[in-house]
Backbone as numpy.savetxt, mean C-alpha at the origin, in Angstrom:
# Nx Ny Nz CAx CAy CAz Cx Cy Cz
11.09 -2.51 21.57 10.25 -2.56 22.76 8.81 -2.32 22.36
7.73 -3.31 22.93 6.20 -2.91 22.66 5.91 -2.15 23.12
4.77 -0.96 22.61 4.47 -0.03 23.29 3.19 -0.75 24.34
3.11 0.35 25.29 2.30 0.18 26.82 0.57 0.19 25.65
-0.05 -0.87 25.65 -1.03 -1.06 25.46 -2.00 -1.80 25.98
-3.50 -1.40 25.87 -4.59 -2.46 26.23 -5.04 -2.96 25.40
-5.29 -4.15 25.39 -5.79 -4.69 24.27 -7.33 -5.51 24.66
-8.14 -4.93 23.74 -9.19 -5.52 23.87 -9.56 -6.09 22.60
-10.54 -7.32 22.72 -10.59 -8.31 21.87 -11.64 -7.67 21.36
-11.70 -8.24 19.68 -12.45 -7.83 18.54 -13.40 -8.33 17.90
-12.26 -9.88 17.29 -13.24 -11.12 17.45 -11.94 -11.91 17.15
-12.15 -13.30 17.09 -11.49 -14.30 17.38 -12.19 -15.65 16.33
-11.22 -15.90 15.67 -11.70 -16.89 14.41 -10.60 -17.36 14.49
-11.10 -19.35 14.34 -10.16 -20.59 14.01 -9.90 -20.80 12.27
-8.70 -20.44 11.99 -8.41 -19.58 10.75 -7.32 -21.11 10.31
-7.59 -21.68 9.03 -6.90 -22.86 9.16 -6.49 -23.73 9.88
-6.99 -24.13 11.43 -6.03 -24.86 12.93 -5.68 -23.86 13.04
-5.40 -22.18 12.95 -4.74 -21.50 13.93 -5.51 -20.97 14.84
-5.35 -20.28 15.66 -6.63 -18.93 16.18 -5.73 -18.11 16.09
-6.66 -16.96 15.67 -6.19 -15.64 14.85 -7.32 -14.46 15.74
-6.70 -13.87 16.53 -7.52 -13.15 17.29 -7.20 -11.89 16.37
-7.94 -11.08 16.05 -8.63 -9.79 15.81 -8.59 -8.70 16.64
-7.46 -7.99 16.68 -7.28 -7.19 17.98 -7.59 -5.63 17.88
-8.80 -4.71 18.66 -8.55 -4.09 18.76 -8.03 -2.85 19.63
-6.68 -1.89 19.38 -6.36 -1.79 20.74 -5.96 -0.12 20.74
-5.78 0.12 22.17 -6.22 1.87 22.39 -4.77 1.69 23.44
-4.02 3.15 23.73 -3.18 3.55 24.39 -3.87 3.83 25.92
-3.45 3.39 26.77 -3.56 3.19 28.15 -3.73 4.59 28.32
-2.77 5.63 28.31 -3.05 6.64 28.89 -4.08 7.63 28.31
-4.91 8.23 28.88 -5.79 9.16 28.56 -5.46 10.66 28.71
-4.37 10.74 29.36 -4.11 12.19 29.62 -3.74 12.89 27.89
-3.04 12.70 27.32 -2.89 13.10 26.10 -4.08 13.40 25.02
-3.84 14.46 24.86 -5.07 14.99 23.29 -5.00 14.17 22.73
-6.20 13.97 21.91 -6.88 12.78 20.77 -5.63 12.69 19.59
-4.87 14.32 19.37 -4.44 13.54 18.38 -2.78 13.42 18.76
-2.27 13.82 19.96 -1.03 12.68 20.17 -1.66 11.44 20.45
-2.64 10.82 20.79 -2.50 9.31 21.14 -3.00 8.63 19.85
-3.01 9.45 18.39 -3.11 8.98 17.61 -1.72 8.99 16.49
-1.04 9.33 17.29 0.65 9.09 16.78 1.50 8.37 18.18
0.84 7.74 19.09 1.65 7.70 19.95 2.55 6.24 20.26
2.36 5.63 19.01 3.45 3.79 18.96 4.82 4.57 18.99
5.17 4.92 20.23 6.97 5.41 20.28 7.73 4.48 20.07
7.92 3.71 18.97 8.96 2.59 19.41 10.21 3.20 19.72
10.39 4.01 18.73 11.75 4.37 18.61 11.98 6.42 18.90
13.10 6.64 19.81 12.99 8.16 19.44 14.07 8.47 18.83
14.66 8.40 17.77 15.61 8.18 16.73 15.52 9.61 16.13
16.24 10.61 16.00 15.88 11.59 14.84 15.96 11.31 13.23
15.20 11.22 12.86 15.46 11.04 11.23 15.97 12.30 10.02
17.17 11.81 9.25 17.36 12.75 8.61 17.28 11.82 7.04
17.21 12.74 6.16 17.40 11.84 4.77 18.29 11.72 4.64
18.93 10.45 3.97 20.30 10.26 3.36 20.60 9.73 2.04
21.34 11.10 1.72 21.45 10.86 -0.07 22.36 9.37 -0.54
22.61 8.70 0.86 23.61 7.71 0.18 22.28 6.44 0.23
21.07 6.66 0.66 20.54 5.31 0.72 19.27 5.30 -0.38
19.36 5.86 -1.63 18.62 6.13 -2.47 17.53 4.78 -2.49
16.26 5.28 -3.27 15.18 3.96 -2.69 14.76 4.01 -4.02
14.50 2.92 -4.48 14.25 2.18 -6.23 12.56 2.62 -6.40
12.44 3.45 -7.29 10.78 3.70 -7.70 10.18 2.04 -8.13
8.54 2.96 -7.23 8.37 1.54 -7.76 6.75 2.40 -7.88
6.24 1.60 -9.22 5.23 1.56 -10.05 3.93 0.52 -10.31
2.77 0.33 -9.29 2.17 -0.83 -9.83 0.47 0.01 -10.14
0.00 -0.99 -10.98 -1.49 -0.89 -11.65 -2.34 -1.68 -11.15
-3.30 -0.88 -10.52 -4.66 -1.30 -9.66 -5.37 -1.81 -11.12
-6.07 -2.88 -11.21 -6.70 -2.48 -12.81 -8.22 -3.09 -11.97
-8.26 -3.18 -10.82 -9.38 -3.37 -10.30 -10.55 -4.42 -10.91
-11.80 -3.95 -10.76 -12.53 -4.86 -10.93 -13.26 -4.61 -12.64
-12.30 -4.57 -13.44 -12.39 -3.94 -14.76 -11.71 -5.03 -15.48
-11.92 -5.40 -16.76 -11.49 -6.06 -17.99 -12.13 -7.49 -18.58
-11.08 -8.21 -19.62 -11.98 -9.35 -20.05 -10.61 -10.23 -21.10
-10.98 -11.05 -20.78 -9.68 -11.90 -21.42 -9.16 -11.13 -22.97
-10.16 -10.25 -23.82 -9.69 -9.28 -24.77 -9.38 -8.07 -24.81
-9.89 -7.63 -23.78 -8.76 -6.06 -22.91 -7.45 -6.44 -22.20
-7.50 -7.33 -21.44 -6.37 -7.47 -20.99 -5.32 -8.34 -21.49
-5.52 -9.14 -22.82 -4.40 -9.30 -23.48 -4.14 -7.88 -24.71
-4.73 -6.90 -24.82 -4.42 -5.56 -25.48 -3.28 -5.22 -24.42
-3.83 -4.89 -23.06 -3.00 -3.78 -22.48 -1.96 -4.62 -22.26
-1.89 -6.23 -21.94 -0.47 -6.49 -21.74 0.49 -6.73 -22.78
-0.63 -6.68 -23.88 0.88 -6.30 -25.76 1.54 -4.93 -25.75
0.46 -3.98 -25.16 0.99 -2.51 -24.88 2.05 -2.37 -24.26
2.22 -2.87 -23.03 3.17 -3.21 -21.84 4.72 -3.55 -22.54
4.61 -5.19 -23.04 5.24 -6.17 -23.42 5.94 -5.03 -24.47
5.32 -4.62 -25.18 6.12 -3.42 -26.33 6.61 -2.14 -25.92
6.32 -2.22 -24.71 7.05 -0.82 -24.14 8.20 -1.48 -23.77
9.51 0.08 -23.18 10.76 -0.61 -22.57 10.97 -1.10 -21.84
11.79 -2.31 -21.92 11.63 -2.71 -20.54 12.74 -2.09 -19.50
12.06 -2.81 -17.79 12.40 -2.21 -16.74 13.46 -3.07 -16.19
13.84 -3.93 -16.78 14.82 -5.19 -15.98 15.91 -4.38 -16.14
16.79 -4.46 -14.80 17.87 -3.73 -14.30 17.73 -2.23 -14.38
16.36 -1.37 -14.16 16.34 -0.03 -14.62 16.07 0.60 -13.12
15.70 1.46 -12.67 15.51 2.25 -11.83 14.05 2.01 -11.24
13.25 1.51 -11.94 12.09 1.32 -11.25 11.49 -0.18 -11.33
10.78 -0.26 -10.55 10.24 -2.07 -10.62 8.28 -1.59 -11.01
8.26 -2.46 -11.86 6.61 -2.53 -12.17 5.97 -3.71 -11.62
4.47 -3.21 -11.00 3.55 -4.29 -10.73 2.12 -4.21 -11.33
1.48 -5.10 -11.53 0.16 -5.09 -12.04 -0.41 -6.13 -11.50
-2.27 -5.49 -10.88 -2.83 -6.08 -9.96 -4.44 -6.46 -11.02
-4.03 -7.57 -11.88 -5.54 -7.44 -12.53 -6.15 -8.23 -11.63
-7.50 -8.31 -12.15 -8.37 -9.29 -11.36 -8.67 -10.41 -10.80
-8.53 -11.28 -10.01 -8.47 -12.41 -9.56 -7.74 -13.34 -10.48
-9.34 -13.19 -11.30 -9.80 -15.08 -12.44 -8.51 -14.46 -13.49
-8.04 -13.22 -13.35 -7.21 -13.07 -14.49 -5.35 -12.87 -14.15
-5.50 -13.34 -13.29 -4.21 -13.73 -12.55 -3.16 -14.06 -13.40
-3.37 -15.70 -13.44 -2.23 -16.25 -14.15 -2.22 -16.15 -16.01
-4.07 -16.04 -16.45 -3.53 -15.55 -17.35 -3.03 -14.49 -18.06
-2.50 -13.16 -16.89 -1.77 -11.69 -17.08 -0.24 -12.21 -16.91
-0.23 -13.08 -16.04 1.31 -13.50 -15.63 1.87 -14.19 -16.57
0.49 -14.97 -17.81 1.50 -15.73 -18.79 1.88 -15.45 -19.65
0.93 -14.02 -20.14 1.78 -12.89 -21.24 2.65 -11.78 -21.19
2.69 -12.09 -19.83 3.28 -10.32 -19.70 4.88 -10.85 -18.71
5.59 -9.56 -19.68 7.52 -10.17 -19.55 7.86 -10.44 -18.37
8.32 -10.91 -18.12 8.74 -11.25 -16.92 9.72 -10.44 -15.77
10.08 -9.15 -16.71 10.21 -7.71 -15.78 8.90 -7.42 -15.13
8.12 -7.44 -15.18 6.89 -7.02 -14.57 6.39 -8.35 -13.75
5.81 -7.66 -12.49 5.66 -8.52 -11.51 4.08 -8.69 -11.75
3.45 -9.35 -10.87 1.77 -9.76 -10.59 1.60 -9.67 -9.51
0.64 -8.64 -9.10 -0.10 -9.08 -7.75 -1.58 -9.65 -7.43
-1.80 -9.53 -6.49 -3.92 -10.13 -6.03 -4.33 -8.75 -5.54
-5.40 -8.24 -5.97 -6.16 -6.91 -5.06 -6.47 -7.27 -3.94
-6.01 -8.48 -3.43 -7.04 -8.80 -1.70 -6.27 -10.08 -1.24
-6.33 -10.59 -0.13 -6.87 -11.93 0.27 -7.66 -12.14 1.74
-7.52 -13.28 2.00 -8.47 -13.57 3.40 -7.31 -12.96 4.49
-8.20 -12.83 5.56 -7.36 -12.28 6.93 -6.15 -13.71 7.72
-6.66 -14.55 6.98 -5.66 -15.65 7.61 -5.22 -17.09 6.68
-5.60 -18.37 7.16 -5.29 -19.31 6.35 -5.91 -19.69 6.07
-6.23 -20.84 5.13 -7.57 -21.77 4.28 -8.86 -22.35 5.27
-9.55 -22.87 5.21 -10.61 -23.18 5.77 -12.29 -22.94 5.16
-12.95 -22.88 6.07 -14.18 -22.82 5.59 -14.73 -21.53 5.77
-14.04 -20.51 4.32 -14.44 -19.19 4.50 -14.63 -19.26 2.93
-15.69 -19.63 2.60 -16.34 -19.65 1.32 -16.19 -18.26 0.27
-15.60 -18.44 -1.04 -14.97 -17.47 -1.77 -13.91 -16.51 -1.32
-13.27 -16.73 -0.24 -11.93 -16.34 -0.14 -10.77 -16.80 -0.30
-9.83 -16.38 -0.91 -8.31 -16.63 -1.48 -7.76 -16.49 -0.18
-6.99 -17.22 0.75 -5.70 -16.71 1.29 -4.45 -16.45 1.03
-3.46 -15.80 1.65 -1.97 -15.63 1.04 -1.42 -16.99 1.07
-1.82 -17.77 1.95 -0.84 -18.82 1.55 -1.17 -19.45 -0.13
-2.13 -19.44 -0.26 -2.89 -19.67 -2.02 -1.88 -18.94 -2.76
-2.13 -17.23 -2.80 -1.50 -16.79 -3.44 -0.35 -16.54 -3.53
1.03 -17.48 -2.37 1.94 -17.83 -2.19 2.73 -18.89 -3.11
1.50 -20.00 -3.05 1.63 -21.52 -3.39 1.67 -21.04 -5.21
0.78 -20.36 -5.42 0.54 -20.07 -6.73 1.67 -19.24 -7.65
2.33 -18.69 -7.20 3.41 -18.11 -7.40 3.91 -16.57 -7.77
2.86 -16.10 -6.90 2.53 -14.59 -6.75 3.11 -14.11 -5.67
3.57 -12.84 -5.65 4.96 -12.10 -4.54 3.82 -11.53 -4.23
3.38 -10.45 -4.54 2.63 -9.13 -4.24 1.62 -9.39 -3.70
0.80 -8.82 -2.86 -0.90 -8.08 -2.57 -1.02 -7.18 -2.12
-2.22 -6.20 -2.60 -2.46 -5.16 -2.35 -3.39 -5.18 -1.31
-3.23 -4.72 -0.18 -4.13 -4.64 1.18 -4.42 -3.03 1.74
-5.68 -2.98 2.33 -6.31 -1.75 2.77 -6.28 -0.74 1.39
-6.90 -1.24 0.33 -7.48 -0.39 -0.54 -8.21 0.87 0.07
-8.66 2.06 -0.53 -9.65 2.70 0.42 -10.94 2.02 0.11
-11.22 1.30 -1.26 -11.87 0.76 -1.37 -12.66 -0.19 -0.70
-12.25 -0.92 -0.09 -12.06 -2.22 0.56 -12.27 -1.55 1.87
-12.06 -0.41 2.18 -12.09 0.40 3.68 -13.12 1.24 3.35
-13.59 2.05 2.38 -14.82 2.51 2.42 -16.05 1.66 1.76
-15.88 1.00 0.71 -17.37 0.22 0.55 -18.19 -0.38 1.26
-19.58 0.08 1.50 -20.45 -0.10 2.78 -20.84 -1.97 2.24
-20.69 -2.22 1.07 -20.45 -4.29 1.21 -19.30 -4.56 2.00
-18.11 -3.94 2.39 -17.06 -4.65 2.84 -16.61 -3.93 4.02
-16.49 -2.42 3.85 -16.17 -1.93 4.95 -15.19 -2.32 5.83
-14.11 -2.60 6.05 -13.07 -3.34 6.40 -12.18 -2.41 7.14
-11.61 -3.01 8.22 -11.34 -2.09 9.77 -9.91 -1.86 9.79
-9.66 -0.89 10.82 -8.09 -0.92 10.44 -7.46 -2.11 10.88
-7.90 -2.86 11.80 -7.61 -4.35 12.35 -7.23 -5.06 11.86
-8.40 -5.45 10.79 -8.69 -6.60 9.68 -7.63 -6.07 8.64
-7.62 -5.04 8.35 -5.97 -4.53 7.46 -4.86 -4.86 8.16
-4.94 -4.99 9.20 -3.61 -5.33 9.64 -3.46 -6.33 10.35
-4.30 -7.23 10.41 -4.26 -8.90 10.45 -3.76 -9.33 9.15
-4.04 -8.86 7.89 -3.93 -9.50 6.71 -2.69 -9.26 6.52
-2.65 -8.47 6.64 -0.57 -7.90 6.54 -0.21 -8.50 7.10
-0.37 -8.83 8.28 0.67 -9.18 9.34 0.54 -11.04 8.74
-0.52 -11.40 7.76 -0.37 -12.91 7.88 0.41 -12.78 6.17
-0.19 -12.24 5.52 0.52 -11.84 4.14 1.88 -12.33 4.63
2.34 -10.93 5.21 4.30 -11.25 5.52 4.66 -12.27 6.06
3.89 -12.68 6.78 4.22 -14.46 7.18 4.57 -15.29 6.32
3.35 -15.64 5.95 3.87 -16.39 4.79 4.61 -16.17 3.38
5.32 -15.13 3.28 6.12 -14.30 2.38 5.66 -13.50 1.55
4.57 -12.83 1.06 4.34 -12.02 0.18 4.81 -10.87 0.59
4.85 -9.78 -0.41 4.70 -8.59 -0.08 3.81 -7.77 -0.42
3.54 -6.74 0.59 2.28 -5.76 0.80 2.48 -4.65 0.44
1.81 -4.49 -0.74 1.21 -2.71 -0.78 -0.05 -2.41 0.26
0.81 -2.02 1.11 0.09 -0.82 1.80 -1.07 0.07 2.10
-2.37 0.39 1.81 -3.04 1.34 1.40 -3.23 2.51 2.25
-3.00 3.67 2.92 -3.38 4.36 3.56 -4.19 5.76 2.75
-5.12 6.30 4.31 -5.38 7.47 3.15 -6.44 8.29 3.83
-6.84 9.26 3.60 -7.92 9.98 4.01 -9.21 10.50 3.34
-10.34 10.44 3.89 -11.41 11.08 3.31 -11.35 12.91 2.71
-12.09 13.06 2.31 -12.51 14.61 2.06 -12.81 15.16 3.57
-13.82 14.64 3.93 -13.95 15.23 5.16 -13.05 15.52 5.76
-12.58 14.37 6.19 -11.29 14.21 7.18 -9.73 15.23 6.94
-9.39 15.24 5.29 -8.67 16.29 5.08 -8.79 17.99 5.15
-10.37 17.90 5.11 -10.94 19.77 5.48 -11.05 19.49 6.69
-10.53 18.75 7.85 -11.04 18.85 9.19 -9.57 18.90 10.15
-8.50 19.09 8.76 -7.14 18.95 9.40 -6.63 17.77 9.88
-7.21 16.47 9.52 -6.86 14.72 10.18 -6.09 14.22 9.56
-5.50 14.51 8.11 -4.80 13.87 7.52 -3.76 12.94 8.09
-2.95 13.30 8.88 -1.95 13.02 9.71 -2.49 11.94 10.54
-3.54 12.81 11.27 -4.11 11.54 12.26 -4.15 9.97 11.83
-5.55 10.20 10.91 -5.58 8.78 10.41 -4.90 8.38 9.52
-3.46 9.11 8.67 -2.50 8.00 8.21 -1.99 7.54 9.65
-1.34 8.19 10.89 -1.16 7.91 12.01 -1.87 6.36 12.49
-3.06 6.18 12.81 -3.73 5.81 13.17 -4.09 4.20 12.23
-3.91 4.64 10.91 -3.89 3.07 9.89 -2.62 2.13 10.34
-1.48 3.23 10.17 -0.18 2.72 10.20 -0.14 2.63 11.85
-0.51 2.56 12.52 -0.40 2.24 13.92 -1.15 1.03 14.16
-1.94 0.52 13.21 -3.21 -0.73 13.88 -1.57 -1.74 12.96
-1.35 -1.40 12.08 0.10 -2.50 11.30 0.74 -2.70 12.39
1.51 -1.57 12.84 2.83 -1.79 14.07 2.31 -2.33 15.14
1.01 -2.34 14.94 0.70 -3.85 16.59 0.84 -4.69 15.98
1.41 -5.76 15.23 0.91 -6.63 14.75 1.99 -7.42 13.82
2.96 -5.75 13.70 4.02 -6.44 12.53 5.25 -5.61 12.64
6.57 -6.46 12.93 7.61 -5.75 13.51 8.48 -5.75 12.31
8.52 -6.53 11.59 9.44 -6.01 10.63 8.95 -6.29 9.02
9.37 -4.52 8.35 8.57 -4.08 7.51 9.31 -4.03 6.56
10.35 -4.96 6.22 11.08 -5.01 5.25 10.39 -5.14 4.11
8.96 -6.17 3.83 8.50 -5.86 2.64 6.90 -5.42 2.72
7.17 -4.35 3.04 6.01 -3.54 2.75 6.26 -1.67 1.93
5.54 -1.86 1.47 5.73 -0.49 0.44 4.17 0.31 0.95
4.25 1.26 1.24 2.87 1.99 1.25 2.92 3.15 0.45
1.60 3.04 0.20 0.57 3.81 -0.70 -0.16 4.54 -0.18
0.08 5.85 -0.23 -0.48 6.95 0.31 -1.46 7.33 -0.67
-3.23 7.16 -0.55 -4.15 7.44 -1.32 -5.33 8.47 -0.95
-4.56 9.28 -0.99 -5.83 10.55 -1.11 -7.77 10.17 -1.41
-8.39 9.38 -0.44 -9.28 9.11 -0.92 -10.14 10.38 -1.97
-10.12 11.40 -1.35 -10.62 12.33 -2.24 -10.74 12.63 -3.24
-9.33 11.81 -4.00 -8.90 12.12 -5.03 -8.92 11.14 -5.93
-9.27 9.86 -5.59 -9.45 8.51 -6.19 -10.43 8.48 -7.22
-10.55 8.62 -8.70 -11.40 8.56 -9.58 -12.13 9.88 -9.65
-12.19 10.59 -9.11 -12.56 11.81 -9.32 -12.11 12.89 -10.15
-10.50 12.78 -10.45 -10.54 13.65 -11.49 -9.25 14.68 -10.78
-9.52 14.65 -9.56 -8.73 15.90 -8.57 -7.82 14.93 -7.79
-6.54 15.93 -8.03 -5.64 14.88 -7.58 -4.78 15.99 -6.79
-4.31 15.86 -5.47 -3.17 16.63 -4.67 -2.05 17.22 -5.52
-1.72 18.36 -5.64 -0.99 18.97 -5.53 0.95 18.34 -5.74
1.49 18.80 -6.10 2.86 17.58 -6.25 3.24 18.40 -4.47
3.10 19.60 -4.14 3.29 20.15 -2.76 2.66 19.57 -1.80
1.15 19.22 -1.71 0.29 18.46 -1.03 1.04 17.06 -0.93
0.98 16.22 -2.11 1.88 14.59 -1.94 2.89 14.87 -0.93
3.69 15.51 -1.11 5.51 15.71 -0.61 5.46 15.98 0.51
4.13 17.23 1.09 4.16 17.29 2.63 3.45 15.75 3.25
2.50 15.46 2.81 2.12 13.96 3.60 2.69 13.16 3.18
3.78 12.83 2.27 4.63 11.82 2.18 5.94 11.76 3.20
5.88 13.07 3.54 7.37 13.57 4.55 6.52 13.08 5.93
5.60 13.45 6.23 4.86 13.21 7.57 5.16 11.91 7.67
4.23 11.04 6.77 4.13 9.72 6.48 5.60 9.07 7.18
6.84 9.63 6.65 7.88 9.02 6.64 8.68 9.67 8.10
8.40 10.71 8.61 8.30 11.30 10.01 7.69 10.17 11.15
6.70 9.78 10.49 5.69 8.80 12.03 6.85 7.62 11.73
7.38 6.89 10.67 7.85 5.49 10.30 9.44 5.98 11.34
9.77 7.08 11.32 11.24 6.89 11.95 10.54 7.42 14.02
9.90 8.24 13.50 9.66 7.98 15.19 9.33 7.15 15.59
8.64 5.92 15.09 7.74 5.00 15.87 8.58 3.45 15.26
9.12 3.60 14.18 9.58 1.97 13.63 10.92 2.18 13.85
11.79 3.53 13.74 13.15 4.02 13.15 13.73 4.48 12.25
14.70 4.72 12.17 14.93 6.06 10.95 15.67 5.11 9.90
16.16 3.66 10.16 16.35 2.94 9.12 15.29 2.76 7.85
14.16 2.50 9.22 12.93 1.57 8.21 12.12 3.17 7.32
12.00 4.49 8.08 11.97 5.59 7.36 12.60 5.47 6.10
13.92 5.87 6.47 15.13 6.01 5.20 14.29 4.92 4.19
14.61 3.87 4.30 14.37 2.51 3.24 12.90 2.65 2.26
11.87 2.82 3.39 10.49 2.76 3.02 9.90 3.29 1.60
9.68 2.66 1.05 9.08 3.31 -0.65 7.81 3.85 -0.35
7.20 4.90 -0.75 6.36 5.54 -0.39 5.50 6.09 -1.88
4.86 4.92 -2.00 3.83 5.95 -2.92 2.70 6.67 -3.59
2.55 7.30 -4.56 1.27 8.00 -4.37 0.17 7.78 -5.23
-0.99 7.35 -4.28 -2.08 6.66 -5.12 -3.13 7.42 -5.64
-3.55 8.69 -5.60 -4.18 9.22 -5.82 -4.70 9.92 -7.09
-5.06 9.12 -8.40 -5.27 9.42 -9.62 -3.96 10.27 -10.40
-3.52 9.23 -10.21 -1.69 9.25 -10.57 -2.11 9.21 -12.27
-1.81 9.66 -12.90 -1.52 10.04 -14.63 -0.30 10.36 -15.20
-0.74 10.08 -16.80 1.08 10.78 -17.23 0.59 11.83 -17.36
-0.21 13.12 -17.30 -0.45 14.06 -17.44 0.28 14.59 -16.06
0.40 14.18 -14.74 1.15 14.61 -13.59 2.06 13.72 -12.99
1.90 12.52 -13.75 3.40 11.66 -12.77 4.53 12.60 -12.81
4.96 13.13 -13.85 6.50 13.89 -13.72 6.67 15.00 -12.70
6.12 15.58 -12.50 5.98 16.44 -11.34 5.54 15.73 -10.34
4.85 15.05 -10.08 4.55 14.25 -8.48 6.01 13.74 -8.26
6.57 13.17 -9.57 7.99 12.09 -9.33 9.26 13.05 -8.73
8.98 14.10 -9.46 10.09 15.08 -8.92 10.24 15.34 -7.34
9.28 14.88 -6.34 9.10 15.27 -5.33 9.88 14.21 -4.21
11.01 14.71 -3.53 11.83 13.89 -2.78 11.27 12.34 -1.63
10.40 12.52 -1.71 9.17 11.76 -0.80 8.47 10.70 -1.58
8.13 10.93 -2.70 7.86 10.51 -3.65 8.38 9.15 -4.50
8.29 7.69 -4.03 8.67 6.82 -4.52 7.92 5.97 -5.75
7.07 6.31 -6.73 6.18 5.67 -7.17 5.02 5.83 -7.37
4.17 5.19 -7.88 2.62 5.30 -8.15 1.93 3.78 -7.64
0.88 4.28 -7.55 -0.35 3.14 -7.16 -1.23 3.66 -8.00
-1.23 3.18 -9.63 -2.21 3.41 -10.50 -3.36 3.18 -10.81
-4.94 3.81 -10.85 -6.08 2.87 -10.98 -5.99 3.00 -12.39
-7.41 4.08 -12.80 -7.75 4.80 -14.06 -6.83 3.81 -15.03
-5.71 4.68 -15.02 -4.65 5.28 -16.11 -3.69 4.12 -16.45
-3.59 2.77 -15.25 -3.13 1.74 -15.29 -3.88 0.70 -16.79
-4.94 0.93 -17.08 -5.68 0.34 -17.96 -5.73 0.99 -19.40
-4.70 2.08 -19.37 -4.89 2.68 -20.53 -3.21 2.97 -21.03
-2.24 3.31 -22.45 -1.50 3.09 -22.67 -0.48 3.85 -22.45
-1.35 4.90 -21.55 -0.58 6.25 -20.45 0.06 5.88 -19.23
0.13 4.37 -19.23 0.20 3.95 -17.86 2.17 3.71 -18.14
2.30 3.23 -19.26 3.95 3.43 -19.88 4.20 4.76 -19.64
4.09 6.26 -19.90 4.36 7.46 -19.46 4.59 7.84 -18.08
3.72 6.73 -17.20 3.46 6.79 -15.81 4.89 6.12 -15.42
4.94 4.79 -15.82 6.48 4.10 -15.42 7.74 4.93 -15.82
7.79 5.50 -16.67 8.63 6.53 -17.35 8.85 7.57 -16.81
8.02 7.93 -15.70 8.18 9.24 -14.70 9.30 8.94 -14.04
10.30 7.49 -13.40 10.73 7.68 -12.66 12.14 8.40 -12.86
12.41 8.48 -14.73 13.72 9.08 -14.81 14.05 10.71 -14.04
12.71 11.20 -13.52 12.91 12.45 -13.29 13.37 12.38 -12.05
13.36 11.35 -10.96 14.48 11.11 -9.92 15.88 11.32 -10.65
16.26 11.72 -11.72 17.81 11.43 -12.21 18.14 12.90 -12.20
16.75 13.61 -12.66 17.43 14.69 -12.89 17.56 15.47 -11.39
């Protein structure tokens, strides 16, 4: 059932022959404090419990961002290629190099390891000069994209809304890819007690927009902690990964809870993957830094500590 909403328009663009309205939208009722109506997509009132019988496959991918050069990145993918591989193992690997370096990461690197795009356009082809759409990176033969970076949500060139994150998702899954996720909070926002809110509030502009989340994985990214050096706590991850997975069964259901891979982006290292991994909530990494360096194998290697 949709939740009781108003929807007011954002903007509205003819997006390949489609129209692709841009929606942004607020909960009708006002009686409720700011921050229930910022958890308030009830789809479902389901109690959620964990269940040890529906175990969820780690999963591991590398931001390598806007970094490298056709002689770095055939290094790190010999590094890769010579590490163990992951085919039939417990965890799935992805790597997100740079655009122009797409297919040639996909043509050296084993074919246990997947490829994704750091971005695409909010809809389909047309006359939106230097943008990729998913159907491109569909046609081309790429599964993955990574959407709502904080990057991409805080850089004052791009600045990008929770909307526009969740137009792109919602056209991504259309046309079949799958989405990493990005959610996350500022510094501010975490000394101001919001954490909750605005993961609440990201993952609420998605559920207008996109009902079934079979392939989406989110990435819980501590903006605070992104390149800086300071990274949450393996206690800090586990309580906002449990929240995280609290809003998905109240509001989507306790299936799509249970299922949901959940993981943690926040200057993830092998110096702390094993202890972040140990943490029941805990499905994975969303690697920047450390993805580009040969620590990023130590990082995939964290997931045996789900065994123990």
């Amino acid at each position: 059932t949709r939740p009781a909403v108003q929807i007011l328009p954002f903007s509205a663009m003819a997006v390949g022959g489609r129209a692709l309205t841009v929606e942004r939208s607020r909960m009708m009722s006002t009686a409720q404090p700011p921050r229930q109506r910022s958890l308030a997509l009830q789809m479902s009132t389901e109690a959620w419990k964990p269940s040890a019988k529906m175990p969820r496959k780690f999963i591991v991918g590398g931001n390598w961002k806007c970094n490298g050069d056709r002689a770095s990145i055939k290094a790190l993918v010999q590094a890769l290629n010579n590490g163990p591989s992951v085919a039939g193992s417990g965890v799935d690997v992805v790597v997100a190099p740079p655009m122009l370096y797409g297919d040639y990461t996909r043509g050296m690197l084993r074919p246990d390891f997947g490829v994704a795009f750091q971005n695409c356009w909010v809809g389909g082809g047309g006359a939106f000069t230097g943008e990729v759409s998913a159907d491109m990176i569909k046609d081309a033969g790429f599964d993955w994209v990574i959407l709502g970076h904080s990057e991409r949500r805080s850089l004052p060139e791009i600045k990008e809304s929770d909307e526009v994150v969740a137009a792109k998702t919602a056209y991504a899954l259309e046309v079949g890819l799958k989405v990493m996720l990005c959610i996350g909070e500022t510094l501010d926002e975490r000394q101001s007690g919001k954490t909750d809110e605005v993961n609440a509030r990201q993952l609420s502009a998605v559920a207008e927009k996109v009902t079934n989340w079979n392939n989406i994985v989110i990435a819980y990214e501590p903006v605070w902690a992104i390149g800086t050096g300071v990274v949450a706590t393996p206690e800090q991850a586990q309580e906002t990964h449990l929240a995280i997975r609290k809003w998905l069964a109240k509001n989507l259901g306790a299936d799509v809870a249970q299922k949901m891979q959940i993981m943690y982006g926040g200057s993830a290292n092998a110096a702390n993957a094993e202890s972040l991994a140990k943490q029941p909530d805990v499905d994975g990494f969303l690697v920047g830094g450390a993805s580009l360096k040969p620590e990023f194998l130590k990082v995939i290697d964290s997931w045996k500590k789900k065994l123990e």
